[in-house]
JSON list of C-alpha atoms in Angstrom, two decimals:
[
{"chain": "A", "resi": 24, "resn": "MET", "atom": "CA", "xyz": [-0.07, -0.04, 0.13]},
{"chain": "A", "resi": 25, "resn": "THR", "atom": "CA", "xyz": [1.60, 3.35, -0.90]},
{"chain": "A", "resi": 26, "resn": "ALA", "atom": "CA", "xyz": [0.68, 6.68, 0.39]},
{"chain": "A", "resi": 27, "resn": "ARG", "atom": "CA", "xyz": [-1.35, 8.83, -1.68]},
{"chain": "A", "resi": 28, "resn": "PRO", "atom": "CA", "xyz": [0.35, 12.11, -2.85]},
{"chain": "A", "resi": 29, "resn": "HIS", "atom": "CA", "xyz": [-0.84, 15.58, -1.16]},
{"chain": "A", "resi": 30, "resn": "ARG", "atom": "CA", "xyz": [-3.71, 16.80, -3.71]},
{"chain": "A", "resi": 31, "resn": "PRO", "atom": "CA", "xyz": [-4.27, 20.83, -3.59]},
{"chain": "A", "resi": 32, "resn": "GLY", "atom": "CA", "xyz": [-6.71, 22.25, -1.71]},
{"chain": "A", "resi": 33, "resn": "GLN", "atom": "CA", "xyz": [-6.24, 19.37, 0.98]},
{"chain": "A", "resi": 34, "resn": "ARG", "atom": "CA", "xyz": [-3.59, 19.70, 4.26]},
{"chain": "A", "resi": 35, "resn": "PRO", "atom": "CA", "xyz": [-1.43, 17.52, 3.99]},
{"chain": "A", "resi": 36, "resn": "ALA", "atom": "CA", "xyz": [-1.69, 14.76, 7.42]},
{"chain": "A", "resi": 37, "resn": "PRO", "atom": "CA", "xyz": [-0.32, 16.03, 10.49]},
{"chain": "A", "resi": 38, "resn": "THR", "atom": "CA", "xyz": [2.74, 14.83, 11.57]},
{"chain": "A", "resi": 39, "resn": "PRO", "atom": "CA", "xyz": [2.88, 12.98, 14.60]},
{"chain": "A", "resi": 40, "resn": "ARG", "atom": "CA", "xyz": [3.85, 14.14, 17.60]},
{"chain": "A", "resi": 41, "resn": "PRO", "atom": "CA", "xyz": [5.98, 12.10, 20.11]},
{"chain": "A", "resi": 42, "resn": "ALA", "atom": "CA", "xyz": [4.05, 10.48, 22.79]},
{"chain": "A", "resi": 43, "resn": "GLU", "atom": "CA", "xyz": [3.80, 12.49, 26.09]},
{"chain": "A", "resi": 44, "resn": "ARG", "atom": "CA", "xyz": [3.68, 10.26, 29.23]},
{"chain": "A", "resi": 45, "resn": "VAL", "atom": "CA", "xyz": [-0.20, 10.06, 30.02]},
{"chain": "A", "resi": 46, "resn": "VAL", "atom": "CA", "xyz": [-0.09, 7.67, 33.03]},
{"chain": "A", "resi": 47, "resn": "LEU", "atom": "CA", "xyz": [2.57, 8.92, 35.81]},
{"chain": "A", "resi": 48, "resn": "LEU", "atom": "CA", "xyz": [4.25, 6.40, 38.09]},
{"chain": "A", "resi": 49, "resn": "ASP", "atom": "CA", "xyz": [4.59, 6.56, 41.88]},
{"chain": "A", "resi": 50, "resn": "VAL", "atom": "CA", "xyz": [8.26, 7.71, 40.91]},
{"chain": "A", "resi": 51, "resn": "GLU", "atom": "CA", "xyz": [7.33, 10.18, 38.56]},
{"chain": "A", "resi": 52, "resn": "ILE", "atom": "CA", "xyz": [4.88, 11.70, 40.86]},
{"chain": "A", "resi": 53, "resn": "ALA", "atom": "CA", "xyz": [7.34, 12.07, 43.75]},
{"chain": "A", "resi": 54, "resn": "ARG", "atom": "CA", "xyz": [9.45, 14.02, 41.11]},
{"chain": "A", "resi": 55, "resn": "GLN", "atom": "CA", "xyz": [6.86, 16.37, 39.76]},
{"chain": "A", "resi": 56, "resn": "LEU", "atom": "CA", "xyz": [6.12, 17.08, 43.40]},
{"chain": "A", "resi": 57, "resn": "SER", "atom": "CA", "xyz": [9.50, 17.51, 44.46]},
{"chain": "A", "resi": 58, "resn": "LEU", "atom": "CA", "xyz": [8.89, 15.24, 47.02]},
{"chain": "A", "resi": 59, "resn": "SER", "atom": "CA", "xyz": [10.65, 12.08, 48.32]},
{"chain": "A", "resi": 60, "resn": "LEU", "atom": "CA", "xyz": [9.40, 8.75, 47.04]},
{"chain": "A", "resi": 61, "resn": "ALA", "atom": "CA", "xyz": [8.29, 7.54, 50.72]},
{"chain": "A", "resi": 62, "resn": "ASP", "atom": "CA", "xyz": [6.88, 10.94, 51.19]},
{"chain": "A", "resi": 63, "resn": "THR", "atom": "CA", "xyz": [4.97, 10.22, 48.14]},
{"chain": "A", "resi": 64, "resn": "ARG", "atom": "CA", "xyz": [3.77, 6.82, 48.77]},
{"chain": "A", "resi": 65, "resn": "ALA", "atom": "CA", "xyz": [2.79, 8.16, 52.61]},
{"chain": "A", "resi": 66, "resn": "LEU", "atom": "CA", "xyz": [0.49, 10.64, 50.74]},
{"chain": "A", "resi": 67, "resn": "LEU", "atom": "CA", "xyz": [-0.67, 8.21, 48.13]},
{"chain": "A", "resi": 68, "resn": "ARG", "atom": "CA", "xyz": [-1.57, 5.59, 51.01]},
{"chain": "A", "resi": 69, "resn": "VAL", "atom": "CA", "xyz": [-3.82, 7.80, 52.81]},
{"chain": "A", "resi": 70, "resn": "GLY", "atom": "CA", "xyz": [-5.01, 9.34, 49.54]},
{"chain": "A", "resi": 71, "resn": "SER", "atom": "CA", "xyz": [-4.23, 12.83, 49.66]},
{"chain": "A", "resi": 72, "resn": "ILE", "atom": "CA", "xyz": [-2.75, 12.33, 46.29]},
{"chain": "A", "resi": 73, "resn": "PRO", "atom": "CA", "xyz": [-5.50, 11.20, 43.95]},
{"chain": "A", "resi": 74, "resn": "ALA", "atom": "CA", "xyz": [-4.17, 7.55, 42.33]},
{"chain": "A", "resi": 75, "resn": "ARG", "atom": "CA", "xyz": [-5.01, 3.98, 42.27]},
{"chain": "A", "resi": 76, "resn": "ARG", "atom": "CA", "xyz": [-2.97, 1.15, 42.70]},
{"chain": "A", "resi": 77, "resn": "VAL", "atom": "CA", "xyz": [-2.17, -1.06, 39.46]},
{"chain": "A", "resi": 78, "resn": "GLY", "atom": "CA", "xyz": [-0.34, -4.46, 40.31]},
{"chain": "A", "resi": 79, "resn": "GLY", "atom": "CA", "xyz": [1.27, -2.97, 43.48]},
{"chain": "A", "resi": 80, "resn": "VAL", "atom": "CA", "xyz": [2.17, 0.21, 41.82]},
{"chain": "A", "resi": 81, "resn": "TRP", "atom": "CA", "xyz": [0.80, 3.88, 42.29]},
{"chain": "A", "resi": 82, "resn": "THR", "atom": "CA", "xyz": [-0.34, 5.23, 39.11]},
{"chain": "A", "resi": 83, "resn": "THR", "atom": "CA", "xyz": [-2.03, 8.83, 38.62]},
{"chain": "A", "resi": 84, "resn": "THR", "atom": "CA", "xyz": [-2.48, 10.37, 34.66]},
{"chain": "A", "resi": 85, "resn": "GLN", "atom": "CA", "xyz": [-0.43, 13.76, 34.28]},
{"chain": "A", "resi": 86, "resn": "ALA", "atom": "CA", "xyz": [-4.19, 15.40, 33.96]},
{"chain": "A", "resi": 87, "resn": "ARG", "atom": "CA", "xyz": [-5.17, 14.30, 37.38]},
{"chain": "A", "resi": 88, "resn": "LEU", "atom": "CA", "xyz": [-1.97, 15.23, 38.74]},
{"chain": "A", "resi": 89, "resn": "SER", "atom": "CA", "xyz": [-2.10, 18.26, 37.05]},
{"chain": "A", "resi": 90, "resn": "ALA", "atom": "CA", "xyz": [-5.64, 19.50, 38.07]},
{"chain": "A", "resi": 91, "resn": "TRP", "atom": "CA", "xyz": [-4.81, 18.32, 41.37]},
{"chain": "A", "resi": 92, "resn": "VAL", "atom": "CA", "xyz": [-1.83, 20.81, 41.71]},
{"chain": "A", "resi": 93, "resn": "ASP", "atom": "CA", "xyz": [-3.61, 23.46, 40.58]},
{"chain": "A", "resi": 94, "resn": "ALA", "atom": "CA", "xyz": [-6.80, 23.05, 42.73]},
{"chain": "A", "resi": 95, "resn": "LEU", "atom": "CA", "xyz": [-4.54, 23.47, 45.73]},
{"chain": "A", "resi": 96, "resn": "PRO", "atom": "CA", "xyz": [-4.56, 26.55, 48.13]},
{"chain": "A", "resi": 97, "resn": "SER", "atom": "CA", "xyz": [-2.38, 29.04, 47.69]},
{"chain": "A", "resi": 98, "resn": "ALA", "atom": "CA", "xyz": [0.68, 29.80, 50.14]},
{"chain": "A", "resi": 99, "resn": "ASP", "atom": "CA", "xyz": [0.25, 33.18, 51.98]},
{"chain": "A", "resi": 100, "resn": "PRO", "atom": "CA", "xyz": [2.80, 35.14, 51.00]},
{"chain": "A", "resi": 101, "resn": "ALA", "atom": "CA", "xyz": [2.81, 37.22, 54.47]},
{"chain": "A", "resi": 102, "resn": "ASP", "atom": "CA", "xyz": [3.55, 33.53, 56.19]},
{"chain": "A", "resi": 103, "resn": "PRO", "atom": "CA", "xyz": [6.65, 32.41, 55.25]},
{"chain": "A", "resi": 104, "resn": "ALA", "atom": "CA", "xyz": [6.56, 29.37, 57.14]},
{"chain": "A", "resi": 105, "resn": "GLY", "atom": "CA", "xyz": [3.06, 28.15, 55.22]},
{"chain": "A", "resi": 106, "resn": "LEU", "atom": "CA", "xyz": [1.56, 27.90, 58.49]},
{"chain": "A", "resi": 107, "resn": "ASP", "atom": "CA", "xyz": [-1.79, 29.90, 59.83]},
{"chain": "A", "resi": 108, "resn": "ASP", "atom": "CA", "xyz": [-2.64, 30.53, 63.31]},
{"chain": "A", "resi": 109, "resn": "ALA", "atom": "CA", "xyz": [-6.03, 28.21, 63.05]},
{"chain": "A", "resi": 110, "resn": "ASP", "atom": "CA", "xyz": [-3.33, 25.19, 63.08]},
{"chain": "A", "resi": 111, "resn": "ASP", "atom": "CA", "xyz": [-2.50, 26.21, 66.63]},
{"chain": "A", "resi": 112, "resn": "GLY", "atom": "CA", "xyz": [-5.53, 24.85, 68.48]},
{"chain": "A", "resi": 113, "resn": "GLY", "atom": "CA", "xyz": [-6.21, 28.33, 69.70]},
{"chain": "A", "resi": 114, "resn": "GLN", "atom": "CA", "xyz": [-3.74, 28.73, 71.92]},
{"chain": "A", "resi": 115, "resn": "ASP", "atom": "CA", "xyz": [-0.95, 31.33, 71.72]},
{"chain": "A", "resi": 116, "resn": "ALA", "atom": "CA", "xyz": [2.31, 30.59, 71.73]}
]
């Protein structure tokens, strides 16, 4: 089977782009979140990071991980430690 030549008035078929990784493994999740693998797996186990276990390995999709990261609350620039007063149990130090 031979490819048909390009006909005038028709656009040529798009050149396929290299495949992007759609499914991420736990190691790739850790790398993207700049976390250790142990910390990432702990967050995966408690359900903090959206993922599933497939054959004993945690996996998620790039789209799902990106949506989760985008939905995280922004850090307060006035609180460089990333802590707010509500976490101290209502007690002043």
